[in-house]
Amino acid sequence: MRPNLPTLGAPPKRSPFGPVVAVSLILGGAAGGVWWWKQRMASATQETAQAAPEAADAGAVAAAPVAPPAPVDPVKAAGMERASVRIDGPLETALNAAAGPDIGPALAQVVTRTLVWWVEVPGEILRGDTLDVLYQRRENEEPLVHAVRFTSGKLGKTMSAYRYQAEGEANARYYLPGGDELELRLEKSPIDDYEQVTSLLRDGRRHKGVDFRTPVGTPIKAPFSGVVKRKNWNFGSNGNCLELVETGGRGRRALFLHLDAVDKSIKPGTRFSTGQVIGASGNTGRSFAPHLHYQLMTQDDRVLDPFDQHKTYRRSLSTANKALFENEVRRLDGLLGTSVAGK
């Protein structure tokens, strides 16, 4: 007989809650993960959005344009100033307006010394004429003019002159574009070497002679054979002076004023031949700078223009100096720029 085995009974029933809980946990975890992922993404998006303006600002700062340096004025860089005017009245008035009343009057005087070789001043300067000047201020001295360009309605053309010191020359002079001197020279002149003619009969100053700016001690010569008539008269105005009367010919009278000294041996009646040294230039009497005043007159006191009485000529630059001068002309023309007439 088989032993009684324990009765196992029916298999235990599974609780329906176990799988439900498991599924719920799984679904809940999945839902939580989705929520966490969405929150993470939203947070990242917000951080990116906040960082974007800052980055944009940083980029804007980095990309901000740098102000360009102020343009360099080539005229000022060259140590000069430029006056460009259209003349509608007195020359001095126009230059006062362009350069300022502190320097305008002196500048007008210096510029006139170039214009007189082209036109009579002021009579032949017309309304509508134009003038361009390159100049340099100098303390306690008249301005130094480096270049002048003048368009004349009377002559119907534009003229230019440039200051240039040729190699081997003691003084700078003004030259025309082709290399000829602006100023005419006198044959049998009373003075061989000088800086500039500073006054002419036709410059509007009612001056009776020609002034040659020259250092004290420059030799002065007789322009013709003659005899001394007077010596050192009216010293307060004329300083040391001589009057020489031409022997033969037309009997013209030559006056030499502001001399440095007159030799004691020279007296009325002393004779000189053409080209003989009669004295030295100075700065005596009513004189504001070293120069020679040379005056020609007739026997009846009529004033004569030495540039009509002497034969005249112009010197030209040597071939060696011309290339250097042409370079200077190009430089100064560049600084002069476009004239008022072209504006």
Short mmCIF file of C-alpha atoms in Angstrom, two decimals:
data_model
loop_
_atom_site.label_atom_id
_atom_site.label_comp_id
_atom_site.label_asym_id
_atom_site.label_seq_id
_atom_site.Cartn_x
_atom_site.Cartn_y
_atom_site.Cartn_z
CA MET A 1 0.00 0.00 0.00
CA ARG A 2 1.41 3.27 -0.97
CA PRO A 3 2.01 5.74 1.75
CA ASN A 4 -0.29 8.68 1.90
CA LEU A 5 1.39 11.59 0.38
CA PRO A 6 0.58 15.08 1.52
CA THR A 7 -2.08 16.63 -0.48
CA LEU A 8 -0.71 19.64 -2.32
CA GLY A 9 -4.02 21.08 -3.24
CA ALA A 10 -4.69 23.43 -6.16
CA PRO A 11 -1.89 25.72 -7.39
CA PRO A 12 -1.89 29.07 -5.60
CA LYS A 13 -3.78 31.86 -7.34
CA ARG A 14 -1.64 34.84 -8.63
CA SER A 15 -2.58 38.24 -7.32
CA PRO A 16 -3.64 40.55 -10.12
CA PHE A 17 -2.02 43.49 -8.34
CA GLY A 18 1.58 42.41 -8.90
CA PRO A 19 1.71 42.90 -12.67
CA VAL A 20 -0.36 46.05 -12.41
CA VAL A 21 2.06 47.56 -9.97
CA ALA A 22 5.00 46.55 -12.11
CA VAL A 23 3.44 48.04 -15.22
CA SER A 24 2.53 51.16 -13.33
CA LEU A 25 6.08 51.52 -12.09
CA ILE A 26 7.45 51.04 -15.55
CA LEU A 27 5.01 53.50 -17.08
CA GLY A 28 5.58 55.99 -14.27
CA GLY A 29 9.33 55.76 -14.65
CA ALA A 30 9.02 56.28 -18.35
CA ALA A 31 6.73 59.26 -17.88
CA GLY A 32 9.10 60.70 -15.27
CA GLY A 33 12.00 60.27 -17.63
CA VAL A 34 10.12 62.10 -20.37
CA TRP A 35 9.25 64.92 -17.97
CA TRP A 36 12.83 65.17 -16.76
CA TRP A 37 14.10 65.24 -20.36
CA LYS A 38 11.63 67.98 -21.29
CA GLN A 39 12.62 70.01 -18.22
CA ARG A 40 16.30 69.58 -19.06
CA MET A 41 15.78 70.65 -22.64
CA ALA A 42 13.71 73.63 -21.57
CA SER A 43 16.40 74.68 -19.10
CA ALA A 44 19.12 74.33 -21.73
CA THR A 45 17.06 76.36 -24.19
CA GLN A 46 16.59 79.09 -21.60
CA GLU A 47 20.31 79.18 -20.81
CA THR A 48 21.13 79.39 -24.51
CA ALA A 49 18.64 82.21 -24.97
CA GLN A 50 20.13 84.10 -22.02
CA ALA A 51 23.68 83.59 -23.26
CA ALA A 52 22.86 84.67 -26.83
CA PRO A 53 22.40 88.42 -26.09
CA GLU A 54 25.59 88.42 -24.02
CA ALA A 55 27.47 86.79 -26.88
CA ALA A 56 25.86 89.21 -29.29
CA ASP A 57 26.91 92.12 -27.10
CA ALA A 58 30.44 90.76 -26.86
CA GLY A 59 30.53 90.35 -30.63
CA ALA A 60 29.20 93.86 -31.11
CA VAL A 61 31.92 95.25 -28.90
CA ALA A 62 34.56 93.29 -30.74
CA ALA A 63 33.20 94.33 -34.11
CA ALA A 64 32.77 98.03 -33.23
CA PRO A 65 34.58 100.07 -35.93
CA VAL A 66 37.75 101.83 -34.85
CA ALA A 67 37.71 105.55 -35.67
CA PRO A 68 40.19 106.24 -38.47
CA PRO A 69 43.06 108.57 -37.62
CA ALA A 70 42.49 112.22 -38.45
CA PRO A 71 43.76 113.01 -41.96
CA VAL A 72 47.14 114.73 -42.03
CA ASP A 73 47.12 118.17 -43.67
CA PRO A 74 50.17 118.09 -45.99
CA VAL A 75 50.47 121.88 -45.91
CA LYS A 76 50.69 121.96 -42.11
CA ALA A 77 53.01 118.94 -42.16
CA ALA A 78 55.33 120.99 -44.39
CA GLY A 79 55.31 123.81 -41.82
CA MET A 80 53.32 126.14 -44.08
CA GLU A 81 49.90 127.70 -44.46
CA ARG A 82 47.86 128.30 -47.60
CA ALA A 83 45.71 131.30 -48.50
CA SER A 84 43.36 131.00 -51.48
CA VAL A 85 41.30 134.06 -52.40
CA ARG A 86 39.10 135.51 -55.09
CA ILE A 87 39.81 139.22 -55.23
CA ASP A 88 36.76 141.48 -55.00
CA GLY A 89 38.45 144.59 -53.61
CA PRO A 90 41.83 145.56 -52.14
CA LEU A 91 44.37 142.73 -52.09
CA GLU A 92 45.08 143.32 -48.40
CA THR A 93 41.38 142.94 -47.55
CA ALA A 94 41.22 139.59 -49.32
CA LEU A 95 44.35 138.27 -47.57
CA ASN A 96 43.15 139.56 -44.20
CA ALA A 97 40.00 137.48 -44.63
CA ALA A 98 41.93 134.38 -45.70
CA ALA A 99 44.98 134.49 -43.40
CA GLY A 100 43.77 136.70 -40.55
CA PRO A 101 44.32 140.38 -39.77
CA ASP A 102 47.39 139.58 -37.68
CA ILE A 103 49.39 138.54 -40.75
CA GLY A 104 47.28 139.69 -43.71
CA PRO A 105 48.83 143.17 -44.16
CA ALA A 106 52.42 141.88 -44.08
CA LEU A 107 51.51 138.97 -46.35
CA ALA A 108 49.97 141.40 -48.85
CA GLN A 109 53.22 143.39 -48.97
CA VAL A 110 55.34 140.30 -49.58
CA VAL A 111 52.97 138.91 -52.22
CA THR A 112 52.91 142.27 -54.02
CA ARG A 113 56.66 141.90 -54.63
CA THR A 114 55.91 138.97 -56.92
CA LEU A 115 52.78 140.37 -58.55
CA VAL A 116 54.52 143.59 -59.69
CA TRP A 117 56.58 141.58 -62.18
CA TRP A 118 53.34 140.61 -63.95
CA VAL A 119 50.92 143.51 -63.44
CA GLU A 120 50.83 147.00 -61.98
CA VAL A 121 49.59 147.02 -58.40
CA PRO A 122 46.87 147.84 -57.58
CA GLY A 123 45.58 149.22 -60.88
CA GLU A 124 45.81 146.04 -62.94
CA ILE A 125 44.48 143.66 -60.27
CA LEU A 126 40.84 143.14 -61.25
CA ARG A 127 37.75 141.84 -59.47
CA GLY A 128 37.52 138.10 -60.01
CA ASP A 129 41.29 137.55 -60.16
CA THR A 130 42.39 134.62 -57.98
CA LEU A 131 45.43 134.14 -55.83
CA ASP A 132 46.92 131.11 -54.05
CA VAL A 133 49.81 131.59 -51.64
CA LEU A 134 51.94 129.18 -49.64
CA TYR A 135 53.57 130.99 -46.73
CA GLN A 136 55.28 130.45 -43.41
CA ARG A 137 54.89 132.58 -40.29
CA ARG A 138 58.08 133.87 -38.67
CA GLU A 139 58.28 135.52 -35.29
CA ASN A 140 59.21 139.21 -35.49
CA GLU A 141 59.77 138.91 -39.25
CA GLU A 142 57.61 139.24 -42.32
CA PRO A 143 56.09 135.95 -43.56
CA LEU A 144 58.17 133.83 -45.88
CA VAL A 145 56.31 133.15 -49.14
CA HIS A 146 57.22 129.84 -50.79
CA ALA A 147 54.92 129.91 -53.81
CA VAL A 148 52.44 132.22 -55.52
CA ARG A 149 49.88 131.38 -58.20
CA PHE A 150 47.97 134.30 -59.74
CA THR A 151 45.20 134.17 -62.35
CA SER A 152 44.89 137.55 -64.05
CA GLY A 153 41.76 138.68 -65.85
CA LYS A 154 43.74 141.45 -67.57
CA LEU A 155 46.35 139.08 -68.95
CA GLY A 156 43.95 136.16 -69.38
CA LYS A 157 46.34 133.59 -67.93
CA THR A 158 47.72 132.05 -64.76
CA MET A 159 51.27 132.77 -63.58
CA SER A 160 53.29 131.04 -60.87
CA ALA A 161 56.52 131.74 -59.00
CA TYR A 162 58.45 129.50 -56.59
CA ARG A 163 61.07 130.27 -53.97
CA TYR A 164 64.18 128.18 -54.47
CA GLN A 165 67.81 128.40 -53.38
CA ALA A 166 70.09 127.05 -56.08
CA GLU A 167 73.24 125.20 -55.10
CA GLY A 168 76.14 127.62 -54.92
CA GLU A 169 73.88 130.67 -54.51
CA ALA A 170 74.01 132.78 -51.36
CA ASN A 171 70.32 133.68 -51.53
CA ALA A 172 67.04 131.99 -52.36
CA ARG A 173 65.17 133.66 -55.20
CA TYR A 174 61.81 133.39 -56.96
CA TYR A 175 61.74 131.48 -60.22
CA LEU A 176 59.22 130.98 -62.99
CA PRO A 177 58.19 127.38 -63.80
CA GLY A 178 60.76 127.13 -66.60
CA GLY A 179 63.69 127.99 -64.30
CA ASP A 180 64.13 131.69 -65.17
CA GLU A 181 64.26 134.22 -62.34
CA LEU A 182 61.02 136.09 -61.72
CA GLU A 183 62.82 139.39 -61.15
CA LEU A 184 64.55 141.31 -63.89
CA ARG A 185 68.16 142.30 -63.30
CA LEU A 186 69.79 145.57 -64.27
CA GLU A 187 72.82 145.73 -66.52
CA LYS A 188 75.47 147.99 -64.96
CA SER A 189 73.55 147.61 -61.71
CA PRO A 190 74.67 149.44 -58.56
CA ILE A 191 74.51 146.09 -56.73
CA ASP A 192 75.49 142.62 -57.93
CA ASP A 193 74.21 140.37 -55.17
CA TYR A 194 71.00 140.83 -53.17
CA GLU A 195 68.14 138.78 -51.76
CA GLN A 196 65.14 140.47 -53.36
CA VAL A 197 63.83 143.67 -54.86
CA THR A 198 61.45 144.81 -52.13
CA SER A 199 60.09 147.97 -53.74
CA LEU A 200 59.53 149.23 -57.28
CA LEU A 201 58.05 152.42 -58.67
CA ARG A 202 55.05 150.47 -59.96
CA ASP A 203 54.12 148.71 -56.71
CA GLY A 204 51.57 151.31 -55.62
CA ARG A 205 53.59 152.64 -52.68
CA ARG A 206 54.50 155.94 -54.38
CA HIS A 207 58.13 155.11 -53.70
CA LYS A 208 60.66 157.04 -55.76
CA GLY A 209 63.31 154.36 -55.97
CA VAL A 210 64.11 150.67 -56.05
CA ASP A 211 64.96 148.91 -52.78
CA PHE A 212 67.34 145.96 -52.84
CA ARG A 213 67.29 143.82 -49.70
CA THR A 214 70.89 142.94 -48.98
CA PRO A 215 73.16 142.40 -45.95
CA VAL A 216 75.08 145.31 -44.49
CA GLY A 217 78.42 145.73 -46.21
CA THR A 218 77.42 144.67 -49.75
CA PRO A 219 79.54 146.63 -52.29
CA ILE A 220 77.72 149.45 -54.12
CA LYS A 221 78.95 150.53 -57.56
CA ALA A 222 78.55 153.57 -59.78
CA PRO A 223 76.01 152.77 -62.56
CA PHE A 224 77.65 155.35 -64.83
CA SER A 225 80.61 157.71 -64.82
CA GLY A 226 79.85 160.75 -62.72
CA VAL A 227 80.79 163.26 -60.09
CA VAL A 228 79.59 163.45 -56.49
CA LYS A 229 77.15 166.32 -55.91
CA ARG A 230 76.05 165.73 -52.31
CA LYS A 231 77.02 163.58 -49.33
CA ASN A 232 75.02 162.70 -46.17
CA TRP A 233 72.21 165.26 -46.48
CA ASN A 234 69.04 164.83 -44.36
CA PHE A 235 70.73 162.11 -42.29
CA GLY A 236 67.63 161.38 -40.14
CA SER A 237 65.76 159.99 -43.14
CA ASN A 238 68.45 159.06 -45.65
CA GLY A 239 71.23 157.94 -43.31
CA ASN A 240 74.62 157.83 -44.99
CA CYS A 241 73.99 158.77 -48.62
CA LEU A 242 75.55 159.95 -51.87
CA GLU A 243 74.29 161.72 -54.97
CA LEU A 244 76.16 161.07 -58.20
CA VAL A 245 75.57 163.20 -61.32
CA GLU A 246 76.21 161.59 -64.70
CA THR A 247 79.00 163.21 -66.69
CA GLY A 248 78.07 163.60 -70.34
CA GLY A 249 75.06 161.83 -71.75
CA ARG A 250 71.76 162.87 -70.18
CA GLY A 251 73.12 164.21 -66.93
CA ARG A 252 70.97 161.88 -64.81
CA ARG A 253 71.26 161.92 -61.03
CA ALA A 254 71.70 158.71 -59.00
CA LEU A 255 70.88 158.70 -55.27
CA PHE A 256 72.16 155.98 -52.92
CA LEU A 257 70.51 155.99 -49.47
CA HIS A 258 70.93 154.10 -46.15
CA LEU A 259 74.60 153.27 -46.82
CA ASP A 260 76.70 151.71 -44.07
CA ALA A 261 79.38 154.35 -44.32
CA VAL A 262 80.81 156.81 -46.80
CA ASP A 263 84.56 157.09 -46.94
CA LYS A 264 85.83 160.38 -45.54
CA SER A 265 87.86 160.93 -48.68
CA ILE A 266 84.67 161.17 -50.77
CA LYS A 267 83.49 164.76 -51.10
CA PRO A 268 81.44 166.83 -53.55
CA GLY A 269 83.45 166.87 -56.76
CA THR A 270 84.90 163.36 -56.34
CA ARG A 271 84.71 161.44 -59.63
CA PHE A 272 83.79 157.80 -60.21
CA SER A 273 83.81 155.66 -63.33
CA THR A 274 81.18 153.05 -64.26
CA GLY A 275 81.42 149.97 -62.03
CA GLN A 276 83.71 151.57 -59.45
CA VAL A 277 82.79 150.83 -55.81
CA ILE A 278 81.51 154.00 -54.11
CA GLY A 279 80.44 152.56 -50.75
CA ALA A 280 78.70 149.71 -48.92
CA SER A 281 75.03 149.01 -48.20
CA GLY A 282 73.74 149.55 -44.68
CA ASN A 283 70.71 150.15 -42.47
CA THR A 284 71.10 153.80 -41.52
CA GLY A 285 68.51 156.56 -41.38
CA ARG A 286 64.82 155.69 -41.60
CA SER A 287 65.34 152.06 -42.53
CA PHE A 288 63.54 149.02 -41.15
CA ALA A 289 65.92 146.37 -42.55
CA PRO A 290 69.30 146.33 -44.30
CA HIS A 291 68.85 147.44 -47.91
CA LEU A 292 69.97 149.82 -50.63
CA HIS A 293 67.64 152.53 -51.91
CA TYR A 294 68.63 153.34 -55.52
CA GLN A 295 66.91 156.31 -57.16
CA LEU A 296 67.33 157.90 -60.59
CA MET A 297 66.19 161.44 -61.41
CA THR A 298 66.48 164.04 -64.13
CA GLN A 299 68.12 167.41 -63.62
CA ASP A 300 64.66 168.94 -63.09
CA ASP A 301 63.72 166.42 -60.34
CA ARG A 302 61.60 164.09 -62.43
CA VAL A 303 61.74 160.55 -61.08
CA LEU A 304 62.96 157.84 -63.50
CA ASP A 305 62.33 154.10 -63.29
CA PRO A 306 65.68 152.27 -63.22
CA PHE A 307 64.04 149.31 -64.99
CA ASP A 308 63.32 151.63 -67.90
CA GLN A 309 66.73 153.34 -67.81
CA HIS A 310 68.93 150.23 -67.60
CA LYS A 311 68.95 147.32 -69.98
CA THR A 312 67.46 144.32 -68.21
CA TYR A 313 67.80 140.53 -68.30
CA ARG A 314 66.79 137.40 -66.39
CA ARG A 315 69.16 134.74 -65.15
CA SER A 316 68.31 131.06 -65.56
CA LEU A 317 69.08 128.06 -63.40
CA SER A 318 71.93 125.85 -64.47
CA THR A 319 71.17 122.44 -65.96
CA ALA A 320 72.38 120.79 -62.74
CA ASN A 321 69.95 122.84 -60.64
CA LYS A 322 66.96 122.52 -62.95
CA ALA A 323 66.16 118.89 -62.05
CA LEU A 324 66.13 119.75 -58.33
CA PHE A 325 64.05 122.84 -59.01
CA GLU A 326 61.49 120.82 -60.99
CA ASN A 327 61.12 118.48 -58.02
CA GLU A 328 60.48 121.46 -55.78
CA VAL A 329 57.91 122.85 -58.22
CA ARG A 330 56.01 119.54 -58.16
CA ARG A 331 56.08 119.52 -54.36
CA LEU A 332 54.84 123.10 -54.04
CA ASP A 333 52.20 122.63 -56.75
CA GLY A 334 50.88 119.65 -54.79
CA LEU A 335 50.62 121.81 -51.67
CA LEU A 336 48.93 124.63 -53.57
CA GLY A 337 46.22 122.20 -54.62
CA THR A 338 43.22 123.28 -56.67
CA SER A 339 42.97 127.03 -57.14
CA VAL A 340 39.91 129.04 -56.15
CA ALA A 341 39.11 129.50 -59.83
CA GLY A 342 38.61 125.77 -60.14
CA LYS A 343 36.32 125.42 -57.13
#
